[in-house]
């Protein structure tokens, strides 16, 4: 008996686009879909739902359905990588027009429900600066190459790749949060918390008191509790 494939994101379009110096544009402006846009080269701006944000190399944007957006390249050309997709298949996924430009009037019944990637709250972070985090870029470029084979198998593989990219983005967000916490409390505090945590984990059967562990790392019990929350939460 054949087994059904698991749901993976359905990619409707994936490619790279170059915006010339002094130009503006968007990547196959289908306002019905979610869209990931990664800036590969060049500095510019994006107008996203009426707000202007920098669009510089290694910036990643998630544009939700119904959000008008345009990239501006006033001083130098830009190369952008874009992916239009459904987070999961819908009833009309396979029949939905693939290369339909932005209409003058939106058919709001066809807008996909707005979603976010786990841990990426767009109201707080309209874009991610992934400078120094090369894995997401590499995975996106591999996805575009796979999708460009233009066959059903490659589309499914590219969808699975996009699912893996979501996981990598979640991981990068976690790492960024850890770095921010470490910078806030300082390296010495992080080392003391790690030493205290290791001691508590070694002695699970007969755990020492927090005060006893804190004394070994040179803190009071209350201060160790506060630092646990600051570093580990």
CSV table of C-alpha atoms in Angstrom, one decimal:
chain,number,residue,atom,x,y,z
A,1,UNK,CA,0.0,0.0,0.0
A,2,UNK,CA,1.6,3.3,-1.0
A,3,UNK,CA,2.5,5.7,1.7
A,4,UNK,CA,1.5,9.4,1.5
A,5,UNK,CA,4.1,12.0,1.6
A,6,UNK,CA,4.2,14.3,4.6
A,7,UNK,CA,3.1,17.9,4.3
A,8,UNK,CA,5.9,20.2,3.3
A,9,UNK,CA,5.7,23.8,2.3
A,10,UNK,CA,4.6,24.3,-1.3
A,11,UNK,CA,6.9,26.6,-3.3
A,12,UNK,CA,5.2,28.5,-6.1
A,13,UNK,CA,8.3,30.5,-7.2
A,14,UNK,CA,12.0,30.6,-6.3
A,15,UNK,CA,14.7,32.6,-8.1
A,16,UNK,CA,17.1,35.4,-7.9
A,17,UNK,CA,16.5,38.9,-9.3
A,18,UNK,CA,18.8,41.9,-9.9
A,19,UNK,CA,17.6,45.4,-9.3
A,20,UNK,CA,19.7,48.0,-11.1
A,21,UNK,CA,21.2,51.0,-9.5
A,22,UNK,CA,18.5,53.7,-9.2
A,23,UNK,CA,15.8,51.1,-9.7
A,24,UNK,CA,13.0,49.6,-7.6
A,25,UNK,CA,10.9,46.5,-7.7
A,26,UNK,CA,9.8,43.3,-6.0
A,27,UNK,CA,10.2,39.6,-6.7
A,28,UNK,CA,7.3,38.4,-8.8
A,29,UNK,CA,4.8,40.4,-6.7
A,30,UNK,CA,2.2,37.8,-5.7
A,31,UNK,CA,0.6,39.4,-2.7
A,32,UNK,CA,-1.4,36.3,-1.9
A,33,UNK,CA,1.6,34.2,-0.7
A,34,UNK,CA,4.2,34.3,2.0
A,35,UNK,CA,7.6,35.4,0.7
A,36,UNK,CA,11.1,35.0,1.9
A,37,UNK,CA,13.6,37.5,0.5
A,38,UNK,CA,17.4,37.4,1.2
A,39,UNK,CA,19.7,40.2,0.1
A,40,UNK,CA,22.7,38.5,-1.6
A,41,UNK,CA,24.5,41.7,-2.9
A,42,UNK,CA,24.2,45.5,-2.7
A,43,UNK,CA,22.7,48.0,-0.2
A,44,UNK,CA,19.3,49.5,-0.4
A,45,UNK,CA,16.0,49.8,1.3
A,46,UNK,CA,12.7,48.0,1.5
A,47,UNK,CA,9.3,49.7,1.9
A,48,UNK,CA,7.3,47.1,3.9
A,49,UNK,CA,3.7,48.0,4.7
A,50,UNK,CA,4.5,51.7,4.5
A,51,UNK,CA,7.6,51.4,6.7
A,52,UNK,CA,11.2,51.8,5.3
A,53,UNK,CA,13.9,49.4,6.5
A,54,UNK,CA,17.5,48.8,5.4
A,55,UNK,CA,18.0,46.0,2.9
A,56,UNK,CA,21.6,45.2,3.1
A,57,UNK,CA,23.6,42.0,2.4
A,58,UNK,CA,22.6,39.1,4.6
A,59,UNK,CA,19.3,40.7,5.6
A,60,UNK,CA,16.4,38.2,5.5
A,61,UNK,CA,12.7,39.3,5.2
A,62,UNK,CA,9.5,37.4,5.6
A,63,UNK,CA,6.7,39.2,3.8
A,64,UNK,CA,3.2,38.1,4.8
A,65,UNK,CA,0.3,37.8,2.4
A,66,UNK,CA,-1.4,41.1,1.5
A,67,UNK,CA,1.6,43.3,2.6
A,68,UNK,CA,2.6,45.7,-0.2
A,69,UNK,CA,6.4,45.9,-0.5
A,70,UNK,CA,9.1,47.3,-2.8
A,71,UNK,CA,12.9,47.2,-2.8
A,72,UNK,CA,14.7,50.5,-3.6
A,73,UNK,CA,18.4,50.5,-4.8
A,74,UNK,CA,19.3,54.2,-5.0
A,75,UNK,CA,23.1,54.0,-4.9
A,76,UNK,CA,24.1,50.5,-6.2
A,77,UNK,CA,22.5,47.5,-7.8
A,78,UNK,CA,21.2,44.7,-5.7
A,79,UNK,CA,20.8,40.9,-6.1
A,80,UNK,CA,17.9,39.4,-4.2
A,81,UNK,CA,16.8,35.8,-3.7
A,82,UNK,CA,13.1,35.2,-3.3
A,83,UNK,CA,10.8,32.3,-2.5
A,84,UNK,CA,7.0,32.5,-2.7
A,85,UNK,CA,5.4,29.7,-0.8
A,86,UNK,CA,2.5,28.2,1.2
A,87,UNK,CA,3.5,27.0,4.7
A,88,UNK,CA,1.4,24.0,4.0
A,89,UNK,CA,-0.8,22.8,1.0
A,90,UNK,CA,-4.3,24.4,0.7
A,91,UNK,CA,-7.3,23.1,-1.3
A,92,UNK,CA,-6.4,25.3,-4.2
A,93,UNK,CA,-2.6,25.1,-4.0
A,94,UNK,CA,-2.1,23.1,-7.2
A,95,UNK,CA,-4.6,25.1,-9.3
A,96,UNK,CA,-3.7,28.6,-7.9
A,97,UNK,CA,-2.1,30.6,-10.8
A,98,UNK,CA,1.6,30.3,-10.5
A,99,UNK,CA,2.9,33.5,-12.1
A,100,UNK,CA,0.2,36.1,-11.4
A,101,UNK,CA,1.5,39.7,-10.8
A,102,UNK,CA,0.1,42.0,-8.1
A,103,UNK,CA,-3.5,42.8,-9.1
A,104,UNK,CA,-5.0,46.2,-8.9
A,105,UNK,CA,-7.7,44.9,-6.5
A,106,UNK,CA,-6.8,42.0,-4.2
A,107,UNK,CA,-9.2,39.0,-4.0
A,108,UNK,CA,-9.0,38.8,-0.2
A,109,UNK,CA,-10.6,35.4,-0.2
A,110,UNK,CA,-7.4,34.0,-1.7
A,111,UNK,CA,-5.0,35.5,0.8
A,112,UNK,CA,-3.3,32.9,2.8
A,113,UNK,CA,-3.6,33.1,6.6
A,114,UNK,CA,-0.6,35.0,7.9
A,115,UNK,CA,2.0,32.9,9.6
A,116,UNK,CA,5.3,33.5,11.3
A,117,UNK,CA,8.4,31.3,11.6
A,118,UNK,CA,8.7,30.0,15.2
A,119,UNK,CA,10.6,32.5,17.3
A,120,UNK,CA,10.6,35.2,14.7
A,121,UNK,CA,8.1,37.9,15.8
A,122,UNK,CA,7.8,40.3,12.9
A,123,UNK,CA,6.5,43.2,14.9
A,124,UNK,CA,9.7,43.1,16.9
A,125,UNK,CA,12.1,42.0,14.1
A,126,UNK,CA,10.9,43.1,10.7
A,127,UNK,CA,14.1,41.5,9.3
A,128,UNK,CA,16.9,39.3,10.5
A,129,UNK,CA,20.6,40.3,10.1
A,130,UNK,CA,22.3,37.0,9.3
A,131,UNK,CA,25.8,38.5,8.9
A,132,UNK,CA,28.2,35.8,10.2
A,133,UNK,CA,25.5,33.1,10.0
A,134,UNK,CA,26.1,31.7,6.5
A,135,UNK,CA,24.1,28.5,6.7
A,136,UNK,CA,20.8,30.0,5.9
A,137,UNK,CA,22.1,31.7,2.8
A,138,UNK,CA,23.8,28.5,1.6
A,139,UNK,CA,20.6,26.5,2.2
A,140,UNK,CA,18.5,29.1,0.3
A,141,UNK,CA,20.9,29.0,-2.7
A,142,UNK,CA,20.7,25.2,-2.7
A,143,UNK,CA,16.9,25.4,-2.7
A,144,UNK,CA,16.7,27.8,-5.7
A,145,UNK,CA,19.1,25.5,-7.6
A,146,UNK,CA,16.9,22.4,-6.8
A,147,UNK,CA,13.6,24.2,-7.6
A,148,UNK,CA,15.1,25.3,-10.9
A,149,UNK,CA,15.1,21.7,-12.2
A,150,UNK,CA,11.4,22.3,-12.9
A,151,UNK,CA,10.0,18.8,-12.1
A,152,UNK,CA,7.7,17.5,-9.5
A,153,UNK,CA,10.3,15.6,-7.6
A,154,UNK,CA,12.5,18.7,-7.4
A,155,UNK,CA,9.6,20.7,-6.1
A,156,UNK,CA,9.0,18.3,-3.3
A,157,UNK,CA,12.7,18.2,-2.4
A,158,UNK,CA,12.8,22.0,-2.5
A,159,UNK,CA,9.7,22.1,-0.1
A,160,UNK,CA,11.5,19.8,2.3
A,161,UNK,CA,14.6,22.0,2.1
A,162,UNK,CA,12.4,25.0,3.0
A,163,UNK,CA,11.1,23.2,6.0
A,164,UNK,CA,14.8,22.6,7.1
A,165,UNK,CA,15.5,26.3,6.5
A,166,UNK,CA,12.7,27.2,8.9
A,167,UNK,CA,14.4,25.0,11.5
A,168,UNK,CA,17.8,26.6,10.8
A,169,UNK,CA,16.3,30.1,11.2
A,170,UNK,CA,14.8,29.0,14.5
A,171,UNK,CA,18.2,27.8,15.6
A,172,UNK,CA,19.9,31.1,14.5
A,173,UNK,CA,17.3,33.0,16.5
A,174,UNK,CA,18.1,30.9,19.6
A,175,UNK,CA,21.8,31.5,19.1
A,176,UNK,CA,21.3,35.2,18.7
A,177,UNK,CA,19.3,35.3,21.9
A,178,UNK,CA,22.0,33.4,23.8
A,179,UNK,CA,24.7,35.8,22.5
A,180,UNK,CA,22.6,38.8,23.5
A,181,UNK,CA,22.1,37.4,27.0
A,182,UNK,CA,25.8,36.6,27.4
A,183,UNK,CA,26.7,40.1,26.2
A,184,UNK,CA,24.3,41.6,28.7
A,185,UNK,CA,25.5,39.7,31.8
A,186,UNK,CA,29.2,39.3,30.8
A,187,UNK,CA,31.4,36.3,30.2
A,188,UNK,CA,32.5,35.8,33.8
A,189,UNK,CA,28.9,35.6,34.9
A,190,UNK,CA,28.1,33.0,32.3
A,191,UNK,CA,31.0,30.9,33.3
A,192,UNK,CA,29.9,31.0,37.0
A,193,UNK,CA,26.4,30.0,36.0
A,194,UNK,CA,27.7,27.1,34.0
A,195,UNK,CA,29.8,25.9,36.9
A,196,UNK,CA,26.9,26.1,39.2
A,197,UNK,CA,24.6,24.3,36.8
A,198,UNK,CA,27.1,21.5,36.2
A,199,UNK,CA,27.4,20.9,40.0
A,200,UNK,CA,23.7,20.7,40.4
A,201,UNK,CA,23.4,18.3,37.5
A,202,UNK,CA,26.2,16.1,38.9
A,203,UNK,CA,24.5,15.7,42.3
A,204,UNK,CA,20.9,15.1,41.3
A,205,UNK,CA,20.4,12.3,43.9
A,206,UNK,CA,21.4,14.5,46.8
A,207,UNK,CA,21.4,18.0,45.4
A,208,UNK,CA,23.1,20.7,47.5
A,209,UNK,CA,21.3,23.9,48.4
A,210,UNK,CA,21.4,26.9,46.0
A,211,UNK,CA,23.2,28.8,48.8
A,212,UNK,CA,25.9,26.1,49.0
A,213,UNK,CA,26.4,26.1,45.2
A,214,UNK,CA,26.4,29.9,45.1
A,215,UNK,CA,29.1,30.1,47.8
A,216,UNK,CA,31.3,28.0,45.6
A,217,UNK,CA,31.1,30.4,42.7
A,218,UNK,CA,31.4,33.5,44.9
A,219,UNK,CA,27.8,34.6,44.9
A,220,UNK,CA,24.9,34.7,47.3
A,221,UNK,CA,21.9,32.4,46.8
A,222,UNK,CA,19.6,35.2,45.6
A,223,UNK,CA,22.2,36.5,43.1
A,224,UNK,CA,22.7,33.0,41.7
A,225,UNK,CA,18.9,32.6,41.2
A,226,UNK,CA,18.8,36.0,39.4
A,227,UNK,CA,21.7,35.0,37.2
A,228,UNK,CA,20.1,31.6,36.4
A,229,UNK,CA,17.1,33.5,35.1
A,230,UNK,CA,19.2,36.0,33.1
A,231,UNK,CA,21.4,33.4,31.4
A,232,UNK,CA,19.3,30.3,31.0
A,233,UNK,CA,15.7,31.6,30.5
